[in-house]
Amino acid sequence: MDKIYGPGEPSQGTGPGRGAVVRVPGESTTYEGRYAVRDLGDVHASHNAQTFQQNPEYHFRNDRNYSDPINKERVVINSMKDTFEPAYPLAASPDATHGAPVIDSRGNVLGGNSRAMILDRVYSSNPEGAAAYRAELERVAPHFGIEPQQFSHMKTPVLVRELWQAELTPERAQ
């Protein structure tokens, strides 16, 4: 599957789900947003999930070096048939280090780049994992205020937490 990278308005997405508050561990900082389902093509990780090269159109900087074999291996292994677990990227989490990827309104992943890349690899090379993710997404979506029929037309639906802040500085996004 060829993924088109580049932040912008989503080509398709669900209506607003229930609100989500994303907490920053070790700080009193919180960000408000909402759950939504976007097509994978509208979720822009910092790196290409297949080549691990930086996404040149990603608006922020990710400190994790995906050319490092350890970081690369984690994404590859966690997307494989016998290892991928849909519950992890679909878990409700108070922070950005677990659960659905956190994105800005343009689809830039602010938290969960590895999870977004894992989902990209699952959709492109793990059909059993993709089917399991989609089935689990359909099962849990109402918990996030989203009805499955809202994303039934999507080929590659992904649960995200979209922040409401219109613009984040690169420092705050980091």
PDB file of C-alpha atoms in Angstrom:
ATOM      1  CA  MET A   1       0.000   0.000   0.000  1.00  0.00           C
ATOM      2  CA  ASP A   2       1.437   3.365  -0.950  1.00  0.00           C
ATOM      3  CA  LYS A   3       0.915   5.965   1.714  1.00  0.00           C
ATOM      4  CA  ILE A   4       0.698   9.576   0.671  1.00  0.00           C
ATOM      5  CA  TYR A   5       2.446  11.703   3.264  1.00  0.00           C
ATOM      6  CA  GLY A   6       1.762  15.332   3.912  1.00  0.00           C
ATOM      7  CA  PRO A   7      -0.343  17.108   6.497  1.00  0.00           C
ATOM      8  CA  GLY A   8      -3.590  18.692   5.499  1.00  0.00           C
ATOM      9  CA  GLU A   9      -7.295  18.557   5.964  1.00  0.00           C
ATOM     10  CA  PRO A  10      -8.566  15.003   6.259  1.00  0.00           C
ATOM     11  CA  SER A  11      -9.968  13.564   3.055  1.00  0.00           C
ATOM     12  CA  GLN A  12     -12.481  11.694   5.164  1.00  0.00           C
ATOM     13  CA  GLY A  13     -13.156  11.277   8.822  1.00  0.00           C
ATOM     14  CA  THR A  14     -15.820  10.700  11.370  1.00  0.00           C
ATOM     15  CA  GLY A  15     -17.838  13.284  13.140  1.00  0.00           C
ATOM     16  CA  PRO A  16     -16.657  14.256  16.571  1.00  0.00           C
ATOM     17  CA  GLY A  17     -16.404  11.519  19.116  1.00  0.00           C
ATOM     18  CA  ARG A  18     -16.372  12.081  22.843  1.00  0.00           C
ATOM     19  CA  GLY A  19     -13.887  14.494  24.326  1.00  0.00           C
ATOM     20  CA  ALA A  20     -10.389  13.414  25.245  1.00  0.00           C
ATOM     21  CA  VAL A  21      -7.945  15.021  27.644  1.00  0.00           C
ATOM     22  CA  VAL A  22      -4.290  14.209  27.010  1.00  0.00           C
ATOM     23  CA  ARG A  23      -2.057  14.655  30.024  1.00  0.00           C
ATOM     24  CA  VAL A  24       1.691  15.279  29.955  1.00  0.00           C
ATOM     25  CA  PRO A  25       3.416  12.929  32.428  1.00  0.00           C
ATOM     26  CA  GLY A  26       5.264  14.773  35.190  1.00  0.00           C
ATOM     27  CA  GLU A  27       3.503  18.080  34.434  1.00  0.00           C
ATOM     28  CA  SER A  28       0.146  19.643  35.178  1.00  0.00           C
ATOM     29  CA  THR A  29      -0.197  20.374  31.444  1.00  0.00           C
ATOM     30  CA  THR A  30      -3.231  18.957  29.653  1.00  0.00           C
ATOM     31  CA  TYR A  31      -4.500  19.233  26.102  1.00  0.00           C
ATOM     32  CA  GLU A  32      -8.139  18.942  25.156  1.00  0.00           C
ATOM     33  CA  GLY A  33      -9.319  17.175  22.065  1.00  0.00           C
ATOM     34  CA  ARG A  34     -11.682  14.521  20.839  1.00  0.00           C
ATOM     35  CA  TYR A  35     -11.653  10.978  19.613  1.00  0.00           C
ATOM     36  CA  ALA A  36     -12.150  10.512  15.885  1.00  0.00           C
ATOM     37  CA  VAL A  37     -11.519   7.918  13.241  1.00  0.00           C
ATOM     38  CA  ARG A  38      -9.447   9.008  10.272  1.00  0.00           C
ATOM     39  CA  ASP A  39      -8.303   7.113   7.254  1.00  0.00           C
ATOM     40  CA  LEU A  40      -4.648   6.100   7.617  1.00  0.00           C
ATOM     41  CA  GLY A  41      -3.729   8.371   4.678  1.00  0.00           C
ATOM     42  CA  ASP A  42      -4.818  11.336   6.820  1.00  0.00           C
ATOM     43  CA  VAL A  43      -2.579  10.397   9.770  1.00  0.00           C
ATOM     44  CA  HIS A  44       0.972  11.631   9.193  1.00  0.00           C
ATOM     45  CA  ALA A  45       3.749  10.002  11.184  1.00  0.00           C
ATOM     46  CA  SER A  46       7.159  11.596  11.474  1.00  0.00           C
ATOM     47  CA  HIS A  47       8.750   8.751   9.499  1.00  0.00           C
ATOM     48  CA  ASN A  48       7.793   6.459   6.630  1.00  0.00           C
ATOM     49  CA  ALA A  49       6.656   3.121   8.068  1.00  0.00           C
ATOM     50  CA  GLN A  50       8.287   1.116   5.279  1.00  0.00           C
ATOM     51  CA  THR A  51      11.634   2.884   4.816  1.00  0.00           C
ATOM     52  CA  PHE A  52      11.942   4.652   8.198  1.00  0.00           C
ATOM     53  CA  GLN A  53      13.117   7.795   6.449  1.00  0.00           C
ATOM     54  CA  GLN A  54      11.918  11.108   7.867  1.00  0.00           C
ATOM     55  CA  ASN A  55       8.680  12.397   6.411  1.00  0.00           C
ATOM     56  CA  PRO A  56       9.805  15.663   4.758  1.00  0.00           C
ATOM     57  CA  GLU A  57       6.339  17.172   5.056  1.00  0.00           C
ATOM     58  CA  TYR A  58       5.936  16.424   8.759  1.00  0.00           C
ATOM     59  CA  HIS A  59       5.616  19.801  10.506  1.00  0.00           C
ATOM     60  CA  PHE A  60       7.470  18.882  13.689  1.00  0.00           C
ATOM     61  CA  ARG A  61      10.636  17.118  14.812  1.00  0.00           C
ATOM     62  CA  ASN A  62      10.615  13.690  16.390  1.00  0.00           C
ATOM     63  CA  ASP A  63      13.617  13.016  18.623  1.00  0.00           C
ATOM     64  CA  ARG A  64      13.348   9.265  18.128  1.00  0.00           C
ATOM     65  CA  ASN A  65      15.767   8.125  15.463  1.00  0.00           C
ATOM     66  CA  TYR A  66      14.050   5.433  13.396  1.00  0.00           C
ATOM     67  CA  SER A  67      17.233   4.665  11.478  1.00  0.00           C
ATOM     68  CA  ASP A  68      18.435   3.184  14.794  1.00  0.00           C
ATOM     69  CA  PRO A  69      17.935  -0.593  14.464  1.00  0.00           C
ATOM     70  CA  ILE A  70      16.354  -0.828  17.938  1.00  0.00           C
ATOM     71  CA  ASN A  71      13.605   1.699  17.127  1.00  0.00           C
ATOM     72  CA  LYS A  72      13.077   0.227  13.670  1.00  0.00           C
ATOM     73  CA  GLU A  73      12.901  -3.324  15.020  1.00  0.00           C
ATOM     74  CA  ARG A  74      10.258  -2.402  17.585  1.00  0.00           C
ATOM     75  CA  VAL A  75       7.937  -1.118  14.848  1.00  0.00           C
ATOM     76  CA  VAL A  76       8.601  -4.116  12.593  1.00  0.00           C
ATOM     77  CA  ILE A  77       8.121  -6.722  15.319  1.00  0.00           C
ATOM     78  CA  ASN A  78       4.985  -5.134  16.779  1.00  0.00           C
ATOM     79  CA  SER A  79       3.325  -5.077  13.362  1.00  0.00           C
ATOM     80  CA  MET A  80       3.917  -8.760  12.593  1.00  0.00           C
ATOM     81  CA  LYS A  81       1.213 -11.405  12.365  1.00  0.00           C
ATOM     82  CA  ASP A  82       2.049 -13.194  15.628  1.00  0.00           C
ATOM     83  CA  THR A  83       2.854 -10.040  17.596  1.00  0.00           C
ATOM     84  CA  PHE A  84       0.389  -7.292  16.639  1.00  0.00           C
ATOM     85  CA  GLU A  85      -2.200  -6.660  19.357  1.00  0.00           C
ATOM     86  CA  PRO A  86      -5.088  -4.342  18.381  1.00  0.00           C
ATOM     87  CA  ALA A  87      -5.942  -3.582  22.005  1.00  0.00           C
ATOM     88  CA  TYR A  88      -2.843  -1.416  22.457  1.00  0.00           C
ATOM     89  CA  PRO A  89      -3.554   1.315  19.867  1.00  0.00           C
ATOM     90  CA  LEU A  90      -7.250   1.193  20.835  1.00  0.00           C
ATOM     91  CA  ALA A  91      -6.813   1.528  24.599  1.00  0.00           C
ATOM     92  CA  ALA A  92      -8.161   4.542  26.457  1.00  0.00           C
ATOM     93  CA  SER A  93      -5.125   6.288  27.940  1.00  0.00           C
ATOM     94  CA  PRO A  94      -4.690   9.516  29.880  1.00  0.00           C
ATOM     95  CA  ASP A  95      -1.402  10.366  28.165  1.00  0.00           C
ATOM     96  CA  ALA A  96       0.148  10.329  24.694  1.00  0.00           C
ATOM     97  CA  THR A  97       2.492   7.414  25.404  1.00  0.00           C
ATOM     98  CA  HIS A  98      -0.262   4.788  25.137  1.00  0.00           C
ATOM     99  CA  GLY A  99      -3.515   4.264  23.268  1.00  0.00           C
ATOM    100  CA  ALA A 100      -4.664   5.938  20.085  1.00  0.00           C
ATOM    101  CA  PRO A 101      -2.138   8.235  18.387  1.00  0.00           C
ATOM    102  CA  VAL A 102      -2.502  11.927  19.252  1.00  0.00           C
ATOM    103  CA  ILE A 103      -2.661  14.242  16.240  1.00  0.00           C
ATOM    104  CA  ASP A 104      -3.110  17.913  15.480  1.00  0.00           C
ATOM    105  CA  SER A 105      -5.914  19.115  13.227  1.00  0.00           C
ATOM    106  CA  ARG A 106      -3.710  18.634  10.127  1.00  0.00           C
ATOM    107  CA  GLY A 107      -3.041  14.993  10.986  1.00  0.00           C
ATOM    108  CA  ASN A 108       0.551  15.366  12.244  1.00  0.00           C
ATOM    109  CA  VAL A 109       1.164  12.687  14.874  1.00  0.00           C
ATOM    110  CA  LEU A 110       2.244  14.393  18.090  1.00  0.00           C
ATOM    111  CA  GLY A 111       2.282  11.276  20.243  1.00  0.00           C
ATOM    112  CA  GLY A 112       2.306   7.715  19.008  1.00  0.00           C
ATOM    113  CA  ASN A 113       4.450   7.874  15.881  1.00  0.00           C
ATOM    114  CA  SER A 114       5.503   4.255  16.464  1.00  0.00           C
ATOM    115  CA  ARG A 115       1.862   3.223  16.868  1.00  0.00           C
ATOM    116  CA  ALA A 116       0.899   5.050  13.669  1.00  0.00           C
ATOM    117  CA  MET A 117       3.761   3.375  11.789  1.00  0.00           C
ATOM    118  CA  ILE A 118       2.806  -0.025  13.228  1.00  0.00           C
ATOM    119  CA  LEU A 119      -0.764   0.456  11.965  1.00  0.00           C
ATOM    120  CA  ASP A 120       0.567   1.495   8.561  1.00  0.00           C
ATOM    121  CA  ARG A 121       2.641  -1.699   8.377  1.00  0.00           C
ATOM    122  CA  VAL A 122      -0.274  -3.822   9.624  1.00  0.00           C
ATOM    123  CA  TYR A 123      -2.600  -2.452   6.949  1.00  0.00           C
ATOM    124  CA  SER A 124       0.043  -2.941   4.242  1.00  0.00           C
ATOM    125  CA  SER A 125       1.412  -6.383   5.120  1.00  0.00           C
ATOM    126  CA  ASN A 126      -0.616  -8.098   7.848  1.00  0.00           C
ATOM    127  CA  PRO A 127      -4.178  -8.698   6.584  1.00  0.00           C
ATOM    128  CA  GLU A 128      -5.114 -10.807   9.619  1.00  0.00           C
ATOM    129  CA  GLY A 129      -3.904  -8.058  11.948  1.00  0.00           C
ATOM    130  CA  ALA A 130      -5.722  -5.410   9.917  1.00  0.00           C
ATOM    131  CA  ALA A 131      -8.967  -7.405  10.098  1.00  0.00           C
ATOM    132  CA  ALA A 132      -8.514  -7.896  13.859  1.00  0.00           C
ATOM    133  CA  TYR A 133      -7.815  -4.165  14.357  1.00  0.00           C
ATOM    134  CA  ARG A 134     -10.860  -3.167  12.353  1.00  0.00           C
ATOM    135  CA  ALA A 135     -13.114  -5.652  14.194  1.00  0.00           C
ATOM    136  CA  GLU A 136     -11.875  -4.406  17.562  1.00  0.00           C
ATOM    137  CA  LEU A 137     -12.263  -0.776  16.423  1.00  0.00           C
ATOM    138  CA  GLU A 138     -15.870  -1.467  15.445  1.00  0.00           C
ATOM    139  CA  ARG A 139     -16.458  -3.076  18.844  1.00  0.00           C
ATOM    140  CA  VAL A 140     -14.922  -0.269  20.951  1.00  0.00           C
ATOM    141  CA  ALA A 141     -15.809   2.788  18.819  1.00  0.00           C
ATOM    142  CA  PRO A 142     -19.111   3.471  20.641  1.00  0.00           C
ATOM    143  CA  HIS A 143     -17.113   3.786  23.888  1.00  0.00           C
ATOM    144  CA  PHE A 144     -15.323   6.724  22.229  1.00  0.00           C
ATOM    145  CA  GLY A 145     -18.576   8.281  20.985  1.00  0.00           C
ATOM    146  CA  ILE A 146     -18.215   7.036  17.403  1.00  0.00           C
ATOM    147  CA  GLU A 147     -20.618   4.708  15.626  1.00  0.00           C
ATOM    148  CA  PRO A 148     -19.047   2.082  13.325  1.00  0.00           C
ATOM    149  CA  GLN A 149     -21.235   3.124  10.386  1.00  0.00           C
ATOM    150  CA  GLN A 150     -19.431   6.498  10.462  1.00  0.00           C
ATOM    151  CA  PHE A 151     -16.240   4.817   9.208  1.00  0.00           C
ATOM    152  CA  SER A 152     -17.574   1.745   7.425  1.00  0.00           C
ATOM    153  CA  HIS A 153     -16.641   3.312   4.054  1.00  0.00           C
ATOM    154  CA  MET A 154     -12.962   3.709   4.996  1.00  0.00           C
ATOM    155  CA  LYS A 155     -10.393   1.200   3.748  1.00  0.00           C
ATOM    156  CA  THR A 156      -7.908   1.874   6.546  1.00  0.00           C
ATOM    157  CA  PRO A 157      -9.657   3.417   9.580  1.00  0.00           C
ATOM    158  CA  VAL A 158      -7.496   4.512  12.522  1.00  0.00           C
ATOM    159  CA  LEU A 159      -8.679   5.708  15.935  1.00  0.00           C
ATOM    160  CA  VAL A 160      -6.962   8.978  16.906  1.00  0.00           C
ATOM    161  CA  ARG A 161      -7.151  11.669  19.535  1.00  0.00           C
ATOM    162  CA  GLU A 162      -7.290  14.991  17.724  1.00  0.00           C
ATOM    163  CA  LEU A 163      -6.233  18.024  19.761  1.00  0.00           C
ATOM    164  CA  TRP A 164      -8.389  21.133  19.560  1.00  0.00           C
ATOM    165  CA  GLN A 165      -5.568  23.641  19.805  1.00  0.00           C
ATOM    166  CA  ALA A 166      -5.466  25.178  16.345  1.00  0.00           C
ATOM    167  CA  GLU A 167      -1.707  25.647  16.319  1.00  0.00           C
ATOM    168  CA  LEU A 168       0.966  24.239  18.554  1.00  0.00           C
ATOM    169  CA  THR A 169       4.458  25.638  18.592  1.00  0.00           C
ATOM    170  CA  PRO A 170       7.109  23.082  17.659  1.00  0.00           C
ATOM    171  CA  GLU A 171       8.359  23.237  21.249  1.00  0.00           C
ATOM    172  CA  ARG A 172       4.932  22.399  22.745  1.00  0.00           C
ATOM    173  CA  ALA A 173       4.261  19.744  20.131  1.00  0.00           C
ATOM    174  CA  GLN A 174       7.536  18.087  21.060  1.00  0.00           C
TER     175      GLN A 174
END
